[in-house]
Amino acid sequence: MRNKILVTGGTGKTGSRLAHQLRASSHSPLVATRNPHETDQVRFDWADTATYEAALDEVKAIYLVAPANVPEPLAAMQPFIDRAIASGVERFVLLSASSLEEGGPMMGAVHRYLHDHAPGWFVLRPTWFMQNFSEQQHLPTIRDEHAIYSATGDGRVPFIDADDIAAVAAAALTDPAIPNGDAILTGPKSLSYDEVAEILTDALGITITHHKLSEQELVERIQSSGLSKTYAELLAAMDTAIAAGGEDRLTGSVYELTGNAPQDLTSFVARNVELWKVRQKMERQS
């Protein structure tokens, strides 16, 4: 009997939250990871076809998160998607991005492939994550340098909480009433990075500064963190698109698909304020 939901990227920002929400609603997630250590985890590697069979055992639906640092992910993902379709998987939910249209680069190509080949599919197209400030690239610079670096200029983004993305993913994976399609997911308010810095400043009691970089300066900064030049250029170009107004839009998709309003950034920062205060505590104790 097929009753499991495979969660690729299952230990990542959205995947871990999705697995938690599925468990809480009495569904059976199977968390895909290269290093399983729990009973509901399975070893999975996009590049290792030997891991596919066990990962697909009794699986009826799959949450797809692309492998990291791959500029054109379809080539890496297609063999597994094809195997999953052949094995009888009924539903695929893909994590893409608001800036990536069906048939476009990166996840846009995977979006088109699912549309053309999958029996059931839905594509999440969230804008930029709030967790980029609390868990990923902006966390160390906010905490250690009291700074945010971007090439977004004065562009605005309706940042979204990964918990809200996971809630939409859970609905799309389990609710048969949701038809094939895609949805742009946003938070409730568009903010510039200057305004984000102001929210953090108010919450932390220290001045957080947004440093406005050129696209090339951002490419060099991203590369210095260990990512490839090609991938760095793609990410920096997304910042430039923000500067040009490409992300300044609001949708009601989170509420429409889950019945709950999306979280706002001020509340998110208040809930997570301790994450940015770790260095300050250490300095006071030294």
Tab-separated table of C-alpha atoms in Angstrom:
chain	number	residue	atom	x	y	z
A	1	MET	CA	0.000	0.000	0.000
A	2	ARG	CA	1.365	3.383	-1.005
A	3	ASN	CA	0.933	5.693	1.969
A	4	LYS	CA	4.278	7.458	2.392
A	5	ILE	CA	5.331	10.953	1.366
A	6	LEU	CA	8.999	11.223	0.423
A	7	VAL	CA	10.576	14.528	1.437
A	8	THR	CA	13.772	15.266	-0.475
A	9	GLY	CA	15.869	17.968	1.111
A	10	GLY	CA	14.299	16.534	4.230
A	11	THR	CA	16.773	18.064	6.686
A	12	GLY	CA	16.741	21.502	5.017
A	13	LYS	CA	14.773	24.676	5.730
A	14	THR	CA	11.456	23.703	4.171
A	15	GLY	CA	11.851	19.919	4.160
A	16	SER	CA	12.422	19.589	7.903
A	17	ARG	CA	9.420	21.809	8.616
A	18	LEU	CA	7.282	19.899	6.133
A	19	ALA	CA	8.175	16.555	7.726
A	20	HIS	CA	7.234	17.941	11.149
A	21	GLN	CA	3.888	19.234	9.888
A	22	LEU	CA	3.098	15.952	8.125
A	23	ARG	CA	3.778	13.969	11.303
A	24	ALA	CA	1.572	16.344	13.281
A	25	SER	CA	-1.312	15.715	10.864
A	26	SER	CA	-0.945	11.904	11.013
A	27	HIS	CA	0.700	11.480	7.621
A	28	SER	CA	3.791	9.314	7.073
A	29	PRO	CA	6.800	11.306	5.841
A	30	LEU	CA	9.924	9.503	4.673
A	31	VAL	CA	12.839	11.907	5.033
A	32	ALA	CA	15.459	11.607	2.291
A	33	THR	CA	19.007	12.315	3.442
A	34	ARG	CA	22.523	11.188	2.622
A	35	ASN	CA	23.077	10.203	6.247
A	36	PRO	CA	19.940	8.667	7.753
A	37	HIS	CA	19.878	8.015	11.493
A	38	GLU	CA	16.155	7.993	12.357
A	39	THR	CA	13.533	5.344	11.639
A	40	ASP	CA	11.599	7.593	9.234
A	41	GLN	CA	14.712	8.537	7.245
A	42	VAL	CA	16.092	6.856	4.124
A	43	ARG	CA	19.445	7.214	2.396
A	44	PHE	CA	19.087	9.179	-0.810
A	45	ASP	CA	21.514	10.824	-3.212
A	46	TRP	CA	20.400	12.378	-6.496
A	47	ALA	CA	23.649	11.216	-8.114
A	48	ASP	CA	23.424	7.607	-6.876
A	49	THR	CA	20.740	5.595	-8.660
A	50	ALA	CA	21.334	2.722	-6.225
A	51	THR	CA	19.509	4.772	-3.559
A	52	TYR	CA	16.353	5.248	-5.625
A	53	GLU	CA	14.554	1.956	-5.005
A	54	ALA	CA	14.494	2.157	-1.211
A	55	ALA	CA	13.563	5.836	-1.328
A	56	LEU	CA	10.501	5.052	-3.458
A	57	ASP	CA	9.214	2.067	-1.466
A	58	GLU	CA	5.504	2.587	-0.655
A	59	VAL	CA	5.733	6.259	-1.685
A	60	LYS	CA	2.629	7.943	-3.134
A	61	ALA	CA	3.825	11.562	-3.249
A	62	ILE	CA	7.171	13.384	-3.320
A	63	TYR	CA	8.369	16.815	-2.241
A	64	LEU	CA	11.153	17.792	-4.629
A	65	VAL	CA	14.015	20.064	-3.561
A	66	ALA	CA	16.858	20.433	-6.066
A	67	PRO	CA	20.399	19.378	-5.128
A	68	ALA	CA	22.480	22.312	-3.906
A	69	ASN	CA	24.849	24.370	-6.058
A	70	VAL	CA	23.523	22.977	-9.374
A	71	PRO	CA	22.759	25.779	-11.873
A	72	GLU	CA	20.638	23.567	-14.173
A	73	PRO	CA	19.020	20.948	-11.929
A	74	LEU	CA	16.823	19.093	-14.447
A	75	ALA	CA	19.699	16.894	-15.621
A	76	ALA	CA	20.373	15.883	-12.006
A	77	MET	CA	16.715	15.350	-11.091
A	78	GLN	CA	15.187	13.797	-14.210
A	79	PRO	CA	16.459	10.203	-13.721
A	80	PHE	CA	14.857	10.030	-10.279
A	81	ILE	CA	11.644	11.720	-11.413
A	82	ASP	CA	11.357	9.246	-14.284
A	83	ARG	CA	11.931	6.308	-11.927
A	84	ALA	CA	9.332	7.682	-9.513
A	85	ILE	CA	6.713	8.087	-12.267
A	86	ALA	CA	7.395	4.547	-13.486
A	87	SER	CA	7.052	3.197	-9.935
A	88	GLY	CA	3.557	4.673	-9.557
A	89	VAL	CA	4.108	7.897	-7.587
A	90	GLU	CA	0.912	9.922	-7.961
A	91	ARG	CA	1.879	13.457	-6.922
A	92	PHE	CA	4.967	15.665	-7.103
A	93	VAL	CA	5.331	19.012	-5.335
A	94	LEU	CA	8.342	21.028	-6.448
A	95	LEU	CA	10.053	23.854	-4.581
A	96	SER	CA	10.942	26.509	-7.147
A	97	ALA	CA	11.059	30.314	-6.853
A	98	SER	CA	8.830	33.258	-7.627
A	99	SER	CA	11.286	34.575	-10.211
A	100	LEU	CA	11.450	31.312	-12.186
A	101	GLU	CA	8.715	30.879	-14.785
A	102	GLU	CA	7.742	27.489	-16.175
A	103	GLY	CA	10.194	26.588	-18.945
A	104	GLY	CA	12.781	29.087	-17.724
A	105	PRO	CA	16.218	28.374	-16.259
A	106	MET	CA	17.019	26.313	-13.188
A	107	MET	CA	13.818	25.089	-11.528
A	108	GLY	CA	11.745	26.467	-14.402
A	109	ALA	CA	12.937	23.556	-16.541
A	110	VAL	CA	11.940	21.039	-13.848
A	111	HIS	CA	8.558	22.766	-13.594
A	112	ARG	CA	7.988	22.252	-17.328
A	113	TYR	CA	9.145	18.624	-17.133
A	114	LEU	CA	6.644	17.823	-14.385
A	115	HIS	CA	3.881	19.568	-16.333
A	116	ASP	CA	4.654	17.438	-19.380
A	117	HIS	CA	5.266	14.081	-17.668
A	118	ALA	CA	3.957	13.785	-14.082
A	119	PRO	CA	0.458	12.404	-13.370
A	120	GLY	CA	-0.104	14.948	-10.583
A	121	TRP	CA	2.031	17.980	-9.786
A	122	PHE	CA	2.164	21.340	-8.056
A	123	VAL	CA	4.956	23.928	-8.046
A	124	LEU	CA	5.643	26.239	-5.101
A	125	ARG	CA	7.149	29.551	-6.185
A	126	PRO	CA	8.001	31.376	-2.959
A	127	THR	CA	9.737	34.704	-2.801
A	128	TRP	CA	12.840	35.080	-0.609
A	129	PHE	CA	12.841	33.325	2.763
A	130	MET	CA	12.821	35.115	6.118
A	131	GLN	CA	15.202	32.363	7.213
A	132	ASN	CA	17.876	33.818	4.924
A	133	PHE	CA	18.367	36.331	7.751
A	134	SER	CA	18.162	33.869	10.661
A	135	GLU	CA	19.656	30.623	9.351
A	136	GLN	CA	21.573	31.210	6.163
A	137	GLN	CA	23.709	33.745	4.323
A	138	HIS	CA	22.773	36.909	6.231
A	139	LEU	CA	22.914	35.427	9.746
A	140	PRO	CA	26.694	35.597	10.323
A	141	THR	CA	27.041	39.134	8.940
A	142	ILE	CA	24.097	40.419	11.002
A	143	ARG	CA	25.417	38.717	14.126
A	144	ASP	CA	29.133	39.383	13.690
A	145	GLU	CA	29.344	42.568	11.567
A	146	HIS	CA	25.922	44.141	12.243
A	147	ALA	CA	25.524	44.251	8.468
A	148	ILE	CA	23.507	42.952	5.528
A	149	TYR	CA	25.122	42.820	2.082
A	150	SER	CA	23.038	42.725	-1.099
A	151	ALA	CA	22.733	44.048	-4.637
A	152	THR	CA	19.016	44.732	-4.194
A	153	GLY	CA	19.351	48.528	-3.939
A	154	ASP	CA	16.000	49.949	-2.865
A	155	GLY	CA	14.051	47.009	-4.286
A	156	ARG	CA	11.329	45.459	-2.165
A	157	VAL	CA	10.564	41.821	-1.274
A	158	PRO	CA	7.521	40.301	0.499
A	159	PHE	CA	9.695	37.901	2.530
A	160	ILE	CA	8.025	34.617	3.497
A	161	ASP	CA	8.480	32.314	6.493
A	162	ALA	CA	9.633	28.780	5.580
A	163	ASP	CA	6.937	27.461	7.941
A	164	ASP	CA	4.318	28.981	5.641
A	165	ILE	CA	5.967	27.403	2.599
A	166	ALA	CA	5.950	24.027	4.353
A	167	ALA	CA	2.258	24.432	5.180
A	168	VAL	CA	1.448	25.011	1.505
A	169	ALA	CA	3.604	22.020	0.540
A	170	ALA	CA	1.728	19.822	3.029
A	171	ALA	CA	-1.598	20.902	1.584
A	172	ALA	CA	-0.468	20.364	-2.017
A	173	LEU	CA	0.848	16.888	-1.182
A	174	THR	CA	-2.204	15.661	0.734
A	175	ASP	CA	-5.292	17.523	-0.527
A	176	PRO	CA	-6.646	15.921	-3.724
A	177	ALA	CA	-8.862	18.960	-4.301
A	178	ILE	CA	-5.818	21.095	-5.174
A	179	PRO	CA	-5.397	20.824	-8.965
A	180	ASN	CA	-2.169	20.662	-10.929
A	181	GLY	CA	-0.593	24.104	-11.175
A	182	ASP	CA	1.703	26.554	-9.455
A	183	ALA	CA	1.437	29.353	-6.910
A	184	ILE	CA	3.584	32.367	-6.127
A	185	LEU	CA	3.940	32.494	-2.342
A	186	THR	CA	4.611	35.757	-0.496
A	187	GLY	CA	4.511	37.190	2.969
A	188	PRO	CA	1.999	39.919	3.833
A	189	LYS	CA	4.180	42.997	3.173
A	190	SER	CA	6.911	44.099	0.754
A	191	LEU	CA	10.043	45.454	2.416
A	192	SER	CA	13.347	46.862	1.223
A	193	TYR	CA	16.543	45.543	2.767
A	194	ASP	CA	16.935	48.938	4.416
A	195	GLU	CA	13.587	48.354	6.132
A	196	VAL	CA	14.649	44.842	7.143
A	197	ALA	CA	17.753	46.376	8.719
A	198	GLU	CA	15.513	48.822	10.627
A	199	ILE	CA	13.340	45.980	11.965
A	200	LEU	CA	16.442	44.121	13.131
A	201	THR	CA	17.880	47.306	14.644
A	202	ASP	CA	14.725	47.877	16.701
A	203	ALA	CA	14.607	44.257	17.876
A	204	LEU	CA	18.308	43.854	18.675
A	205	GLY	CA	19.021	47.291	20.105
A	206	ILE	CA	22.066	47.695	17.854
A	207	THR	CA	22.383	49.386	14.477
A	208	ILE	CA	22.189	46.958	11.541
A	209	THR	CA	23.361	48.484	8.242
A	210	HIS	CA	22.391	47.419	4.732
A	211	HIS	CA	25.439	47.660	2.437
A	212	LYS	CA	24.379	48.139	-1.180
A	213	LEU	CA	26.737	46.267	-3.491
A	214	SER	CA	27.006	46.151	-7.262
A	215	GLU	CA	26.088	42.863	-8.942
A	216	GLN	CA	29.774	42.095	-9.590
A	217	GLU	CA	30.716	42.844	-5.992
A	218	LEU	CA	28.047	40.410	-4.873
A	219	VAL	CA	29.283	37.731	-7.296
A	220	GLU	CA	32.747	38.014	-5.773
A	221	ARG	CA	31.349	37.872	-2.256
A	222	ILE	CA	29.294	34.753	-3.009
A	223	GLN	CA	32.247	33.066	-4.678
A	224	SER	CA	34.379	33.736	-1.613
A	225	SER	CA	31.931	31.569	0.362
A	226	GLY	CA	32.808	28.573	-1.833
A	227	LEU	CA	30.099	28.550	-4.505
A	228	SER	CA	30.904	28.307	-8.214
A	229	LYS	CA	31.145	31.401	-10.395
A	230	THR	CA	28.171	30.281	-12.502
A	231	TYR	CA	25.958	29.782	-9.464
A	232	ALA	CA	27.178	33.034	-7.895
A	233	GLU	CA	26.264	34.934	-11.056
A	234	LEU	CA	22.762	33.431	-11.049
A	235	LEU	CA	22.189	34.392	-7.413
A	236	ALA	CA	23.563	37.907	-7.895
A	237	ALA	CA	21.341	38.410	-10.943
A	238	MET	CA	18.348	37.589	-8.732
A	239	ASP	CA	19.361	40.457	-6.439
A	240	THR	CA	19.558	42.767	-9.446
A	241	ALA	CA	16.055	41.661	-10.437
A	242	ILE	CA	14.864	42.662	-6.959
A	243	ALA	CA	16.464	46.083	-7.442
A	244	ALA	CA	14.438	46.448	-10.652
A	245	GLY	CA	11.173	45.638	-8.847
A	246	GLY	CA	10.864	42.002	-9.901
A	247	GLU	CA	9.784	40.759	-6.451
A	248	ASP	CA	7.577	43.670	-5.366
A	249	ARG	CA	4.222	41.888	-5.455
A	250	LEU	CA	1.799	40.323	-2.989
A	251	THR	CA	-0.390	37.251	-3.427
A	252	GLY	CA	-3.014	35.587	-1.282
A	253	SER	CA	-1.841	32.064	-2.123
A	254	VAL	CA	-0.743	31.054	1.391
A	255	TYR	CA	-4.177	31.859	2.825
A	256	GLU	CA	-6.031	30.381	-0.134
A	257	LEU	CA	-4.174	27.053	0.087
A	258	THR	CA	-3.852	26.673	3.873
A	259	GLY	CA	-6.590	28.823	5.427
A	260	ASN	CA	-3.985	30.715	7.472
A	261	ALA	CA	-2.465	34.150	6.889
A	262	PRO	CA	1.315	34.260	6.308
A	263	GLN	CA	3.626	35.430	9.086
A	264	ASP	CA	4.991	38.995	8.980
A	265	LEU	CA	8.713	39.782	9.316
A	266	THR	CA	8.438	41.861	12.499
A	267	SER	CA	6.815	38.955	14.359
A	268	PHE	CA	9.341	36.529	12.849
A	269	VAL	CA	12.281	38.613	14.080
A	270	ALA	CA	10.746	38.926	17.559
A	271	ARG	CA	10.379	35.132	17.782
A	272	ASN	CA	13.970	34.496	16.692
A	273	VAL	CA	15.800	37.449	18.236
A	274	GLU	CA	18.139	35.246	20.291
A	275	LEU	CA	19.718	33.812	17.129
A	276	TRP	CA	21.337	37.160	16.345
A	277	LYS	CA	22.446	37.831	19.930
A	278	VAL	CA	24.787	34.851	20.355
A	279	ARG	CA	27.940	36.845	19.620
A	280	GLN	CA	26.860	39.695	21.898
A	281	LYS	CA	26.403	37.260	24.777
A	282	MET	CA	29.817	35.721	24.178
A	283	GLU	CA	31.465	39.136	24.104
A	284	ARG	CA	29.853	40.131	27.432
A	285	GLN	CA	30.976	36.881	29.029
A	286	SER	CA	34.591	37.101	27.815
